[in-house]
CSV table of C-alpha atoms in Angstrom, one decimal:
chain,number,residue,atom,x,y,z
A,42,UNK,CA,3.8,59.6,46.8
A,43,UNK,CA,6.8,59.4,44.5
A,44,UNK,CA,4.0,59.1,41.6
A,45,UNK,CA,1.9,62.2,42.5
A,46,UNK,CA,5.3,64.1,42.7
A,47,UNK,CA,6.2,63.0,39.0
A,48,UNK,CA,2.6,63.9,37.9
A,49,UNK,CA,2.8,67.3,39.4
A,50,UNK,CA,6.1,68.0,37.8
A,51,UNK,CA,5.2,66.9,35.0
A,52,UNK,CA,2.8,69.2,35.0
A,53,UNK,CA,5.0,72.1,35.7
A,54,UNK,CA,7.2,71.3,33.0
A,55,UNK,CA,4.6,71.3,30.8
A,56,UNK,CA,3.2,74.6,31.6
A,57,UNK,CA,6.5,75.8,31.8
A,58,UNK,CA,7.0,74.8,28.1
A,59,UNK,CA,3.7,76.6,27.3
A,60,UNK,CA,4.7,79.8,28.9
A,61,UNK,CA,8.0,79.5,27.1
A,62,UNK,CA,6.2,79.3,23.8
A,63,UNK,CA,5.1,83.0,24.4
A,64,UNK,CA,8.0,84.4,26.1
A,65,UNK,CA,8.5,87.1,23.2
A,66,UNK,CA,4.6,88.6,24.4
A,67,UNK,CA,6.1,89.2,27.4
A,68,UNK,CA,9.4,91.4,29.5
A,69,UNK,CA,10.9,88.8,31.3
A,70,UNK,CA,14.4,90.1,30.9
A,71,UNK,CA,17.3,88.6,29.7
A,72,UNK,CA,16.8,85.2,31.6
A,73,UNK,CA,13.3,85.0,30.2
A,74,UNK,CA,13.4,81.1,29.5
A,75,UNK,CA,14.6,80.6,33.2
A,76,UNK,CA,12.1,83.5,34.7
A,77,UNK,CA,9.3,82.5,32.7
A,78,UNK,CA,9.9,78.6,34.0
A,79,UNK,CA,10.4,79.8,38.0
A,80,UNK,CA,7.2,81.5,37.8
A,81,UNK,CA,4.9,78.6,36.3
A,82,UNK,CA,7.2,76.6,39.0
A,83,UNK,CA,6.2,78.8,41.9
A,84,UNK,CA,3.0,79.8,41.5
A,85,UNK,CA,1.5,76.7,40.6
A,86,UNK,CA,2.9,75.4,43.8
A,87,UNK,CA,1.6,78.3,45.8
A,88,UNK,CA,-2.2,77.4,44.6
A,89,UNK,CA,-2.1,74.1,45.8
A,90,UNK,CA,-0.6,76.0,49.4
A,91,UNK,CA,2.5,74.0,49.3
A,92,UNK,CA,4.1,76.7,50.7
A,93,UNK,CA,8.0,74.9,51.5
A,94,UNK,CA,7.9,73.9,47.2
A,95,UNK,CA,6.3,77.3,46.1
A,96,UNK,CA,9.3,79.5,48.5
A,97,UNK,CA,12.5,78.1,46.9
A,98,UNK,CA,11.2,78.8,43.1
A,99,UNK,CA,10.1,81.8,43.7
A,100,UNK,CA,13.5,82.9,45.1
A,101,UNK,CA,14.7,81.2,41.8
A,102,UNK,CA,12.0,83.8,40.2
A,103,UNK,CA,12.7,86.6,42.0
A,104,UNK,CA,16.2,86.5,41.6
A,105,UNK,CA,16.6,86.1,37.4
A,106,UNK,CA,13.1,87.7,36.4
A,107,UNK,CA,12.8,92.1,36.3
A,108,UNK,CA,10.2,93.5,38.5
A,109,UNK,CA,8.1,94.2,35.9
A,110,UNK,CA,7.8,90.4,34.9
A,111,UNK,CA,4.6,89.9,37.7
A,112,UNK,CA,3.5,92.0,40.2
A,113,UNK,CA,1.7,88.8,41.8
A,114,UNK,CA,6.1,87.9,42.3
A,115,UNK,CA,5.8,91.0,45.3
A,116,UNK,CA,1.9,90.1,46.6
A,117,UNK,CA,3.2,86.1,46.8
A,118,UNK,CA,6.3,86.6,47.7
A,119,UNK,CA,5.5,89.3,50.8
A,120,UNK,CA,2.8,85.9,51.5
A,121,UNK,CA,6.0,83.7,51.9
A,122,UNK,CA,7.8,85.8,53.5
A,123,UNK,CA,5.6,86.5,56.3
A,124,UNK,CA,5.1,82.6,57.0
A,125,UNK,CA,8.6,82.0,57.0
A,126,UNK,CA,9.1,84.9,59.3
A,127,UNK,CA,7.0,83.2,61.4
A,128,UNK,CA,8.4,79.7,61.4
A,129,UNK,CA,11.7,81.5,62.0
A,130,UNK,CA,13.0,81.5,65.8
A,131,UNK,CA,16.4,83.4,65.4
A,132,UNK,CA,16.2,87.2,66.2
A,133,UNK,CA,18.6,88.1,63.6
A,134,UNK,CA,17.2,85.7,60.5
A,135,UNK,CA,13.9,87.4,61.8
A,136,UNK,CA,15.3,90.7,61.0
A,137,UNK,CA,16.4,90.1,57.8
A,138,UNK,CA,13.2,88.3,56.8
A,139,UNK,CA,11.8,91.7,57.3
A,140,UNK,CA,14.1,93.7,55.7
A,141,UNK,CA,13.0,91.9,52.6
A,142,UNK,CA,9.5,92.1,53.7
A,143,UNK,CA,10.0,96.3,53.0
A,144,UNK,CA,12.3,95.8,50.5
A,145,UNK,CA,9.6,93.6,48.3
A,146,UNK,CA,7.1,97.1,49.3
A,147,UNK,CA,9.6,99.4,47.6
A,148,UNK,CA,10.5,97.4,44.8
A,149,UNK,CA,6.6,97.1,44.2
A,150,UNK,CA,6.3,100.6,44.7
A,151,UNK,CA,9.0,101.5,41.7
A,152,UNK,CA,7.5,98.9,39.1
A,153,UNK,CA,4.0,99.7,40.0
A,154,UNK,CA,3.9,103.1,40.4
A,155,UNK,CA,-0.1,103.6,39.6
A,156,UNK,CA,-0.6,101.6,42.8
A,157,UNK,CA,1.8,103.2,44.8
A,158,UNK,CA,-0.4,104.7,47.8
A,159,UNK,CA,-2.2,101.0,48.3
A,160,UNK,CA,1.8,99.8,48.4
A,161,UNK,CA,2.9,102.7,50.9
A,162,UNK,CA,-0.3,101.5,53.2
A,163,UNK,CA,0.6,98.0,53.3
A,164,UNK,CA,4.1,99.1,54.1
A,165,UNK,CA,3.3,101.1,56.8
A,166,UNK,CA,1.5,98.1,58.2
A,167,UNK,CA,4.1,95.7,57.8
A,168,UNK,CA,6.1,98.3,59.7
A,169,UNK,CA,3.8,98.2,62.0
A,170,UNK,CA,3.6,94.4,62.8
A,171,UNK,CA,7.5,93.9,62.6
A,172,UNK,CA,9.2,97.2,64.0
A,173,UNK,CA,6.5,99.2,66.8
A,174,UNK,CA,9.0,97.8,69.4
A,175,UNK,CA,11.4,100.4,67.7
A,176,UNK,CA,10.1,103.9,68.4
A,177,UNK,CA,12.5,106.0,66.8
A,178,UNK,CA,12.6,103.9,63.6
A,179,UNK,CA,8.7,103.8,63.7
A,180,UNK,CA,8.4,107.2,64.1
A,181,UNK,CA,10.6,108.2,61.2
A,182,UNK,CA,9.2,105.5,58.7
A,183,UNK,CA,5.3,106.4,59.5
A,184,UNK,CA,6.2,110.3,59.5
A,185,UNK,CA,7.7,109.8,55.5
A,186,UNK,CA,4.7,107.5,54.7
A,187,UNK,CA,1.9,109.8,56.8
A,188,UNK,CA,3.5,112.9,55.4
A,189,UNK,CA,3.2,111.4,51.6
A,190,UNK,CA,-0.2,110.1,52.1
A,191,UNK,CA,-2.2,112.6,53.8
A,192,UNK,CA,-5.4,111.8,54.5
A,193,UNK,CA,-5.1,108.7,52.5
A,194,UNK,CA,-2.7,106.9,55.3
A,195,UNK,CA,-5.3,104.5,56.9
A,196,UNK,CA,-6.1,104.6,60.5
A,197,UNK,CA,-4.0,102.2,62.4
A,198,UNK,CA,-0.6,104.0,60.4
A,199,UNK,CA,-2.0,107.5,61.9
A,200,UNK,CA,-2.1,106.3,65.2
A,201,UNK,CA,0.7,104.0,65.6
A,202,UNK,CA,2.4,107.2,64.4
A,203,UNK,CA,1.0,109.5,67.6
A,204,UNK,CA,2.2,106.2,69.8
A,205,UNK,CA,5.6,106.4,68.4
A,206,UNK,CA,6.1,109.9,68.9
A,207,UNK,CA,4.1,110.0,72.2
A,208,UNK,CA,7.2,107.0,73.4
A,209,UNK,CA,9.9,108.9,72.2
A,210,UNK,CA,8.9,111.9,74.0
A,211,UNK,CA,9.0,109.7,76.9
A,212,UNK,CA,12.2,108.8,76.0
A,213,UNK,CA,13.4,112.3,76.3
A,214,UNK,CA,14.1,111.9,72.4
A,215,UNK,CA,11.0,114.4,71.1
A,216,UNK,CA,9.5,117.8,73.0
A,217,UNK,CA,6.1,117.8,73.9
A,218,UNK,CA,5.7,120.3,70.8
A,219,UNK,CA,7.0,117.5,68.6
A,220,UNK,CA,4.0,115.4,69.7
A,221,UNK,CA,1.3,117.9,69.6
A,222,UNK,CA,2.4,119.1,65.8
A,223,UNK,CA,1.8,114.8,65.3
A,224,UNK,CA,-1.5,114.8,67.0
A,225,UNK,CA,-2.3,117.6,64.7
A,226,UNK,CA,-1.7,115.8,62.0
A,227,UNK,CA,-3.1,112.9,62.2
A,228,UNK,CA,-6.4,114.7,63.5
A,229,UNK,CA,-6.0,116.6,60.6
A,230,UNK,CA,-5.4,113.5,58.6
A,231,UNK,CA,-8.7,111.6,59.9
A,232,UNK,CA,-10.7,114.6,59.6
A,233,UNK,CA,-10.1,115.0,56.0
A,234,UNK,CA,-10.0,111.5,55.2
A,235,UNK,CA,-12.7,110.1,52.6
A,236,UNK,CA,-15.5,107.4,53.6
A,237,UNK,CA,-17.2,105.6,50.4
A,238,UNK,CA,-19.9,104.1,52.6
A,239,UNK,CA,-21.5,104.0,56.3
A,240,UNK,CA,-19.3,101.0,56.9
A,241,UNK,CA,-16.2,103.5,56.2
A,242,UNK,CA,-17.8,106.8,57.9
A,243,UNK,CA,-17.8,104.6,61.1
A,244,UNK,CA,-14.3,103.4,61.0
A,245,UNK,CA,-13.3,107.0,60.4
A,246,UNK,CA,-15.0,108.0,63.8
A,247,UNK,CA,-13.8,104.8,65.7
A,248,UNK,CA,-10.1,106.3,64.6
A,249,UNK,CA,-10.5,109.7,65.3
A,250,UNK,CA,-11.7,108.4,69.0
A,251,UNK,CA,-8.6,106.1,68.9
A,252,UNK,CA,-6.6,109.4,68.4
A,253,UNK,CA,-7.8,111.4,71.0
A,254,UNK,CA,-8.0,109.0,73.9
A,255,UNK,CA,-5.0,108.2,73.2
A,256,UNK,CA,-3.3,111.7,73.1
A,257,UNK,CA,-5.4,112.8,76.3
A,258,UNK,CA,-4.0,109.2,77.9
A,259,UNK,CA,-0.8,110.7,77.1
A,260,UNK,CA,-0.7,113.4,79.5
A,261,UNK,CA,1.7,115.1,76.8
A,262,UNK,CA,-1.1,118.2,76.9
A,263,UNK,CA,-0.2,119.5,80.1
A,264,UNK,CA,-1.6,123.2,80.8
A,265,UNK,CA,1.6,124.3,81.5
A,266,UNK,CA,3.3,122.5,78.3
A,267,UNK,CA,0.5,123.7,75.8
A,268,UNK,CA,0.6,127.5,78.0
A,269,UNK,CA,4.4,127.8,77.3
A,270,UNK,CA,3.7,126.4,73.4
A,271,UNK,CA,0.7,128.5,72.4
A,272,UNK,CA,1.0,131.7,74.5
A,273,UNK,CA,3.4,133.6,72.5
A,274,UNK,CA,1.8,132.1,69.3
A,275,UNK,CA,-1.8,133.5,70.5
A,276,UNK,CA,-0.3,137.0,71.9
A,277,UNK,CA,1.3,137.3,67.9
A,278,UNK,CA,-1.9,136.4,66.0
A,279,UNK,CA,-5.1,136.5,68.3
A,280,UNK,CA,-7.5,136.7,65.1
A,281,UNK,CA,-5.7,133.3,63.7
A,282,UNK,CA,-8.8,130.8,63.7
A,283,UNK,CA,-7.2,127.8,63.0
A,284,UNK,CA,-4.4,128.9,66.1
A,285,UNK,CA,-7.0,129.5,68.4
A,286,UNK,CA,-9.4,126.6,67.6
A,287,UNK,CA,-6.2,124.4,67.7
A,288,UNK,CA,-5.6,125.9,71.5
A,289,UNK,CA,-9.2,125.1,73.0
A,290,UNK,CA,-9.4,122.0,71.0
A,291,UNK,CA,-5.5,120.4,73.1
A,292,UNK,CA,-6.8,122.8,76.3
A,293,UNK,CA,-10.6,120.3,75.4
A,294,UNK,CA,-8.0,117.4,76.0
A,295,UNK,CA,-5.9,118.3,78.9
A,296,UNK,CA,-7.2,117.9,82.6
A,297,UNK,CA,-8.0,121.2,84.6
A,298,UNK,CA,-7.1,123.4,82.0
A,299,UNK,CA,-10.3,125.9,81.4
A,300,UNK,CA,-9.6,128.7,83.6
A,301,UNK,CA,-6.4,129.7,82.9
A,302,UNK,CA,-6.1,133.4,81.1
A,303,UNK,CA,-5.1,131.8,77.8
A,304,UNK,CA,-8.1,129.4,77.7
A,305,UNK,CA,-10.3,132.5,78.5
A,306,UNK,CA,-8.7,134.4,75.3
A,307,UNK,CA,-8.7,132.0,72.9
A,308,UNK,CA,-12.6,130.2,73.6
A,309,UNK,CA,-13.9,134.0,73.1
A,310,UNK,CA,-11.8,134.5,70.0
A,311,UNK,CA,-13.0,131.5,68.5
A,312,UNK,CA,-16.5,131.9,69.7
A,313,UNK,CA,-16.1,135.8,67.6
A,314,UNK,CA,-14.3,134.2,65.1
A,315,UNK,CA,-16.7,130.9,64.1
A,316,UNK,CA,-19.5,130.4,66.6
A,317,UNK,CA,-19.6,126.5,65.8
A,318,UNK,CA,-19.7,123.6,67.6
A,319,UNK,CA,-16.3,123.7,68.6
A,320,UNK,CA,-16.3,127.1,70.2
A,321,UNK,CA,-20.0,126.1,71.9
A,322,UNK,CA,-18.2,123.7,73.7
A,323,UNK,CA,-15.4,125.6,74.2
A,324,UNK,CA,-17.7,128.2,76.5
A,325,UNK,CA,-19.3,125.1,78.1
A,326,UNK,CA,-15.6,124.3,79.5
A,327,UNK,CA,-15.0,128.0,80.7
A,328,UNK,CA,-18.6,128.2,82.5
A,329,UNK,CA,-18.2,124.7,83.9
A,330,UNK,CA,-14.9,125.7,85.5
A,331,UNK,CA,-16.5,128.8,86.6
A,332,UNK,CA,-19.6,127.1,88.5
A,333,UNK,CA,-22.1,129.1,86.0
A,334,UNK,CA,-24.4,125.8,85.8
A,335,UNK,CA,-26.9,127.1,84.1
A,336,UNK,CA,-24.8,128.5,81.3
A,337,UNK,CA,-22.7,125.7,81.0
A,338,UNK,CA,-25.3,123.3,80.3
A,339,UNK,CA,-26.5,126.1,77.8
A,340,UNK,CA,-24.0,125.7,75.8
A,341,UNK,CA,-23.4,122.1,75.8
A,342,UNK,CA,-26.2,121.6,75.1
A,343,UNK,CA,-25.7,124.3,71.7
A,344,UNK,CA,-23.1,122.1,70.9
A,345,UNK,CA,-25.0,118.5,71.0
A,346,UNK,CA,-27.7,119.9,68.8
A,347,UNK,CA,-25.4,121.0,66.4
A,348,UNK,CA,-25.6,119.3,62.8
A,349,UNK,CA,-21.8,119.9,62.4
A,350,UNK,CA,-20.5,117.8,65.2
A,351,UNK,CA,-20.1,113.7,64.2
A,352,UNK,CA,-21.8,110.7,66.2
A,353,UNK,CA,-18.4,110.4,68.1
A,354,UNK,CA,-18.1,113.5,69.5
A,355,UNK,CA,-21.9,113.7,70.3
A,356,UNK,CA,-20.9,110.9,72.1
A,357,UNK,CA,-18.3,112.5,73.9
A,358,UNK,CA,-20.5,115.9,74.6
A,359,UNK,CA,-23.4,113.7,75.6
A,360,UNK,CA,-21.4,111.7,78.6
A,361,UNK,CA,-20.1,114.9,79.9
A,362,UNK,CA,-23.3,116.3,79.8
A,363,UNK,CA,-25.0,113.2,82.0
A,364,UNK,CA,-21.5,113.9,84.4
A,365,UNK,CA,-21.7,117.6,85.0
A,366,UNK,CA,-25.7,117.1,85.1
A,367,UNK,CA,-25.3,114.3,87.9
A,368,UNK,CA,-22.6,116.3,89.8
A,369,UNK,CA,-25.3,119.3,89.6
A,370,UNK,CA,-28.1,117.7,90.8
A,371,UNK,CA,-29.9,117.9,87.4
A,372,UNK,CA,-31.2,114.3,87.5
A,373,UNK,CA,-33.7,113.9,84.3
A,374,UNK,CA,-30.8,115.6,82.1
A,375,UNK,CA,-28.3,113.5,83.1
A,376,UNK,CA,-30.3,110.5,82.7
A,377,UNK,CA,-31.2,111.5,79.2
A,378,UNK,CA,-28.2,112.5,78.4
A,379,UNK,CA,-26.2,109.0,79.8
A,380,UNK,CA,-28.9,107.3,77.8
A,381,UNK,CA,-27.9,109.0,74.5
A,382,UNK,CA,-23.9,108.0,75.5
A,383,UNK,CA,-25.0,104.4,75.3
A,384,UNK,CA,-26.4,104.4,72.5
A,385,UNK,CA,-24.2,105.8,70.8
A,386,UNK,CA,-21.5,104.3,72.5
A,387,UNK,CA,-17.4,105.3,70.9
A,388,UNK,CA,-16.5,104.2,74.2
A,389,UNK,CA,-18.8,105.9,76.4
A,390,UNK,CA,-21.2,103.7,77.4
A,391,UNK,CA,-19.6,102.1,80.6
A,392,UNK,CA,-19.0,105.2,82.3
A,393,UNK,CA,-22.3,106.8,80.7
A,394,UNK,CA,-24.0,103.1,82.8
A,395,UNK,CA,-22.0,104.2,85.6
A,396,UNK,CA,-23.5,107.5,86.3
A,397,UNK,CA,-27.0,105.9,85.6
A,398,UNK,CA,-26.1,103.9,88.5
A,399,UNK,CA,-25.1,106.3,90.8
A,400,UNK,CA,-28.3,108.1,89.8
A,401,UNK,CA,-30.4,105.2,91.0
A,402,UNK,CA,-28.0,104.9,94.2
A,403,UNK,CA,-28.4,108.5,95.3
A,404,UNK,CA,-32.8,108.8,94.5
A,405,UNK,CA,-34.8,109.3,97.3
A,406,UNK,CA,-37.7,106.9,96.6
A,407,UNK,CA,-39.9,106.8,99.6
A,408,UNK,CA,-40.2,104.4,102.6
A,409,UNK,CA,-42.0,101.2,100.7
A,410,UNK,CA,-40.8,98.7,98.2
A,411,UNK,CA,-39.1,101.6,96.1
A,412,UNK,CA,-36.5,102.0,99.1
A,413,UNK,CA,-35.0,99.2,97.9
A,414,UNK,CA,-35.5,99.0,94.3
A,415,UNK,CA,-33.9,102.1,93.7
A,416,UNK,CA,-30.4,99.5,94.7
A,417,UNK,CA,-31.8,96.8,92.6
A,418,UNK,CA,-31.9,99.6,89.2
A,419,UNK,CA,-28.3,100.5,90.7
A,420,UNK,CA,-27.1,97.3,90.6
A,421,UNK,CA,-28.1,96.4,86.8
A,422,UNK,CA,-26.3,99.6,85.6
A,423,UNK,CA,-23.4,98.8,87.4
A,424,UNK,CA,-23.2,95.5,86.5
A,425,UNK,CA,-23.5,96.5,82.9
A,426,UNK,CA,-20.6,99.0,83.2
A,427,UNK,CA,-18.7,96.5,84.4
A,428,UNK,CA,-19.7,94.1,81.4
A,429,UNK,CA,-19.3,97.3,78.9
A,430,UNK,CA,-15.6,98.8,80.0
A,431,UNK,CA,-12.8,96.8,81.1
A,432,UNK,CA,-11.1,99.9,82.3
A,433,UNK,CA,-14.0,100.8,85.2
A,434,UNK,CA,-14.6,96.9,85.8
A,435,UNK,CA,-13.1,97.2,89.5
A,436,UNK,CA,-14.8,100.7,89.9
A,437,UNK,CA,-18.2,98.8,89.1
A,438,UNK,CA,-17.6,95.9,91.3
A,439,UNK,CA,-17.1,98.1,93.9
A,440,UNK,CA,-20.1,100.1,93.8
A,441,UNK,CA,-22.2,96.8,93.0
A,442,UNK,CA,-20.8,95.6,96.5
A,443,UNK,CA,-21.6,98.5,98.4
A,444,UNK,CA,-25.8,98.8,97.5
A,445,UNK,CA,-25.7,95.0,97.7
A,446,UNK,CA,-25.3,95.8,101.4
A,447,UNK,CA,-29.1,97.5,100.9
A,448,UNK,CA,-30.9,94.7,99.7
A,449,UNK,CA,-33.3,93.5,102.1
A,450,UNK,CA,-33.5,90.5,104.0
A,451,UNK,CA,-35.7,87.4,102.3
A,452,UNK,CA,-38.4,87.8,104.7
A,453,UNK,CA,-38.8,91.3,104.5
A,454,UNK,CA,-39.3,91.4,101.0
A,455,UNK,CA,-41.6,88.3,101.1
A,456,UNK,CA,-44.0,90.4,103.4
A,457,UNK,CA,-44.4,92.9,99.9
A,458,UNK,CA,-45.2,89.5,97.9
A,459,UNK,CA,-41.7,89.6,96.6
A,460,UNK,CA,-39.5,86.8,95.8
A,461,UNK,CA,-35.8,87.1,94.6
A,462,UNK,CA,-35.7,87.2,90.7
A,463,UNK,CA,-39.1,88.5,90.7
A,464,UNK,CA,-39.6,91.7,87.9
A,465,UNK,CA,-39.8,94.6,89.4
A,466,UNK,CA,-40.7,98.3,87.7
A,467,UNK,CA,-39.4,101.5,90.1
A,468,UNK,CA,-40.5,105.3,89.3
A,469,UNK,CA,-38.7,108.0,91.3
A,470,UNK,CA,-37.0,110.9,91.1
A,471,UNK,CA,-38.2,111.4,87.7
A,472,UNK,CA,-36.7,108.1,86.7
A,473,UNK,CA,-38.2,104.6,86.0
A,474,UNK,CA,-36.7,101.4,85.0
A,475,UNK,CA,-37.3,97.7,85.2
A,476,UNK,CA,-35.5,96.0,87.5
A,477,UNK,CA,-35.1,92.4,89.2
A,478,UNK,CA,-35.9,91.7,92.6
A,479,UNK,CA,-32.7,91.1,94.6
A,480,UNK,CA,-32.7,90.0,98.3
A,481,UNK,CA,-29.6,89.3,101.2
């Protein structure tokens, strides 16, 4: 051992020497000899992944060379940093382990200016894995990086921004207006942002979803908040687009909220103003609430087949189509539609398998073996919600448990040349689907 450990010095002295040589090529500062040496020191080390050797000479670097000496000093030394964070079991040595985490970010920042929006990212994710459990400092750092970045700020940063805000108002410590002008812009944010490839395009989408499930989980959008927020605004500018898409758009998120006056005003506005998508919807809301089935589904429907709309909120559109379909007694719509929610999934497809199986549940499927298949087909949706969504697993089990009570006895089914486990294909009520025997 003592032999390896004289080779591999050896080694580094001798590269050292090298790297002396050409010390003049490069700006290692006034300690060049000593900065030039640390660095062979340290980095060699880090390649082989000894780590505890590599940390101590490249504090030795750190602390004689300029930042402009290696940028690979920051990337290495935010490396080191991070494992000795978590080696490190005192709160407060913790701490200041991060500090220098964000301090290596800005120093990189000011000596690599070129790269500074890459460097701002990675901060805002350090901030992120070190300091959530602080709202208010959260908040404030991912506001000045979000701000600065734009549409640039990756996903996680934009949402870990609407959490932080979203806590604090809990806290008493932001209004709800605060929260909604952060929802804003981070929707904003991810609407805008860029996609080089599918890969990209899709992430964009799964963020977006992020945002908005977890602003609507938020409960921050209250009819009563957003009718004391937006009212005034609408009464002063009612031919505003961006206003009045903005209001149906947080009235889209919050729970009973499409049949109050200033829902009303602003869906027709925006409907005059832009009949997209958006405003489609919009009126499918206002209809809804009003019990005008047929012209709710209308427009829904308007807004589905619209090429302006993204897979995610086809996604969306499609579920509540299959939910106010079902609820309507529309049966082949919302079957179609629930169908098109699981494929396309963003989160949809466990409640999109849980209407299918209340579809199956509820058919009327004459007085023969389809009696009890239509329970079987129930029972593999709901078993597949369950599978799909953690968040409806007990409202799955549930309803798995009560058609289970349908299932007919051994011999009954045996008397149809049935046998549990046996495929079984049902038609009714303008449904079909292959389903396995299931018996008591």
């Amino acid at each position: 051992m003592k032999k390896l450990a004289l080779v591999v010095f050896a080694a580094l002295a001798f590269m050292g020497q090298n790297a002396l040589a050409q010390t003049s090529r490069f700006g290692h500062g006034k300690d060049s000899a000593d900065c030039v040496l640390y660095l062979s020191y340290y980095e060699e080390y880090f390649k082989q992944k000894n780590y505890d050797s590599a940390l101590p000479n490249w504090r030795k670097a750190y602390s004689v060379c300029p930042p402009t000496a290696s940028e690979n000093m920051f990337i290495r030394g935010t490396t080191l940093m991070t494992r000795l964070y978590n080696q490190t079991k005192d709160a407060a040595a913790r701490s200041a382990i991060v500090d220098t985490i964000l301090t290596l970010q800005d120093q990189r920042m000011a000596a690599y200016p070129k790269k500074r929006n890459t460097i701002l990212n990675n901060k805002g994710q350090h901030i992120i894995n070190y300091r959530s459990a602080d709202a208010e400092y959260t908040y404030k750092a991912l506001s000045e990086i979000v701000d600065e970045l734009g549409s640039e700020a990756n996903g996680p940063l934009q949402v870990n921004l609407l959490q932080a805000a979203i806590a604090l108002y809990r806290e008493n410590k932001l209004t709800a207006d605060d929260v909604i002008a952060a929802y804003d812009k981070v929707s904003a944010n991810i609407e805008n942002a860029s996609a080089g490839n599918d890969a990209e395009k899709e992430d964009n989408l799964k963020v977006k979803a992020t945002i908005e499930s977890v602003f609507a989980d938020s409960k921050v959008a209250s009819c009563e908040n957003l009718i004391a927020i937006f009212g005034p605004r609408f009464d002063a500018d009612p031919n505003n687009l961006a206003l009045v898409s903005n209001i149906v758009k947080l009235m889209n998120s919050a729970e009973d909220c499409a049949s109050n006056d200033l829902y009303l005003k602003a869906v027709t506005a925006m409907y005059k103003l832009d009949p997209s998508y958006r405003s489609a919807y919009g009126l499918y809301r206002l209809n809804a609430a009003r019990d005008n089935v047929a012209d709710a589904a209308k427009y829904l429907e308007e807004a589905i087949a619209s090429a302006e709309s993204d897979e995610a909120t086809d996604a969306q559109y499609n579920y509540e189509m299959a939910a106010f379909c079902y609820k309507n007694g529309m049966r082949g719509k919302a079957i179609e539609a629930a169908r098109k929610a699981v494929d396309m999934d963003y989160g949809y497809a466990g409640k999109a398998y849980l209407i299918m199986g209340n579809l199956w549940a509820s058919a009327t499927c004459g007085e023969t073996v389809d009696k009890w298949a239509r329970y079987w087909a129930a029972a593999d949706y709901y078993q597949k919600a369950r599978n799909a969504d953690p968040s409806i697993a007990d409202e799955a089990a549930a309803s798995l448990g009560s058609v289970s009570r349908y299932y007919p006895e051994a011999s009954e089914a045996f008397m149809y040349d049935l046998t549990k486990g046996q495929s079984y294909t049902v038609s009714c009520g303008g449904m079909t689907a292959t389903t396995t025997v299931r018996v008591q």
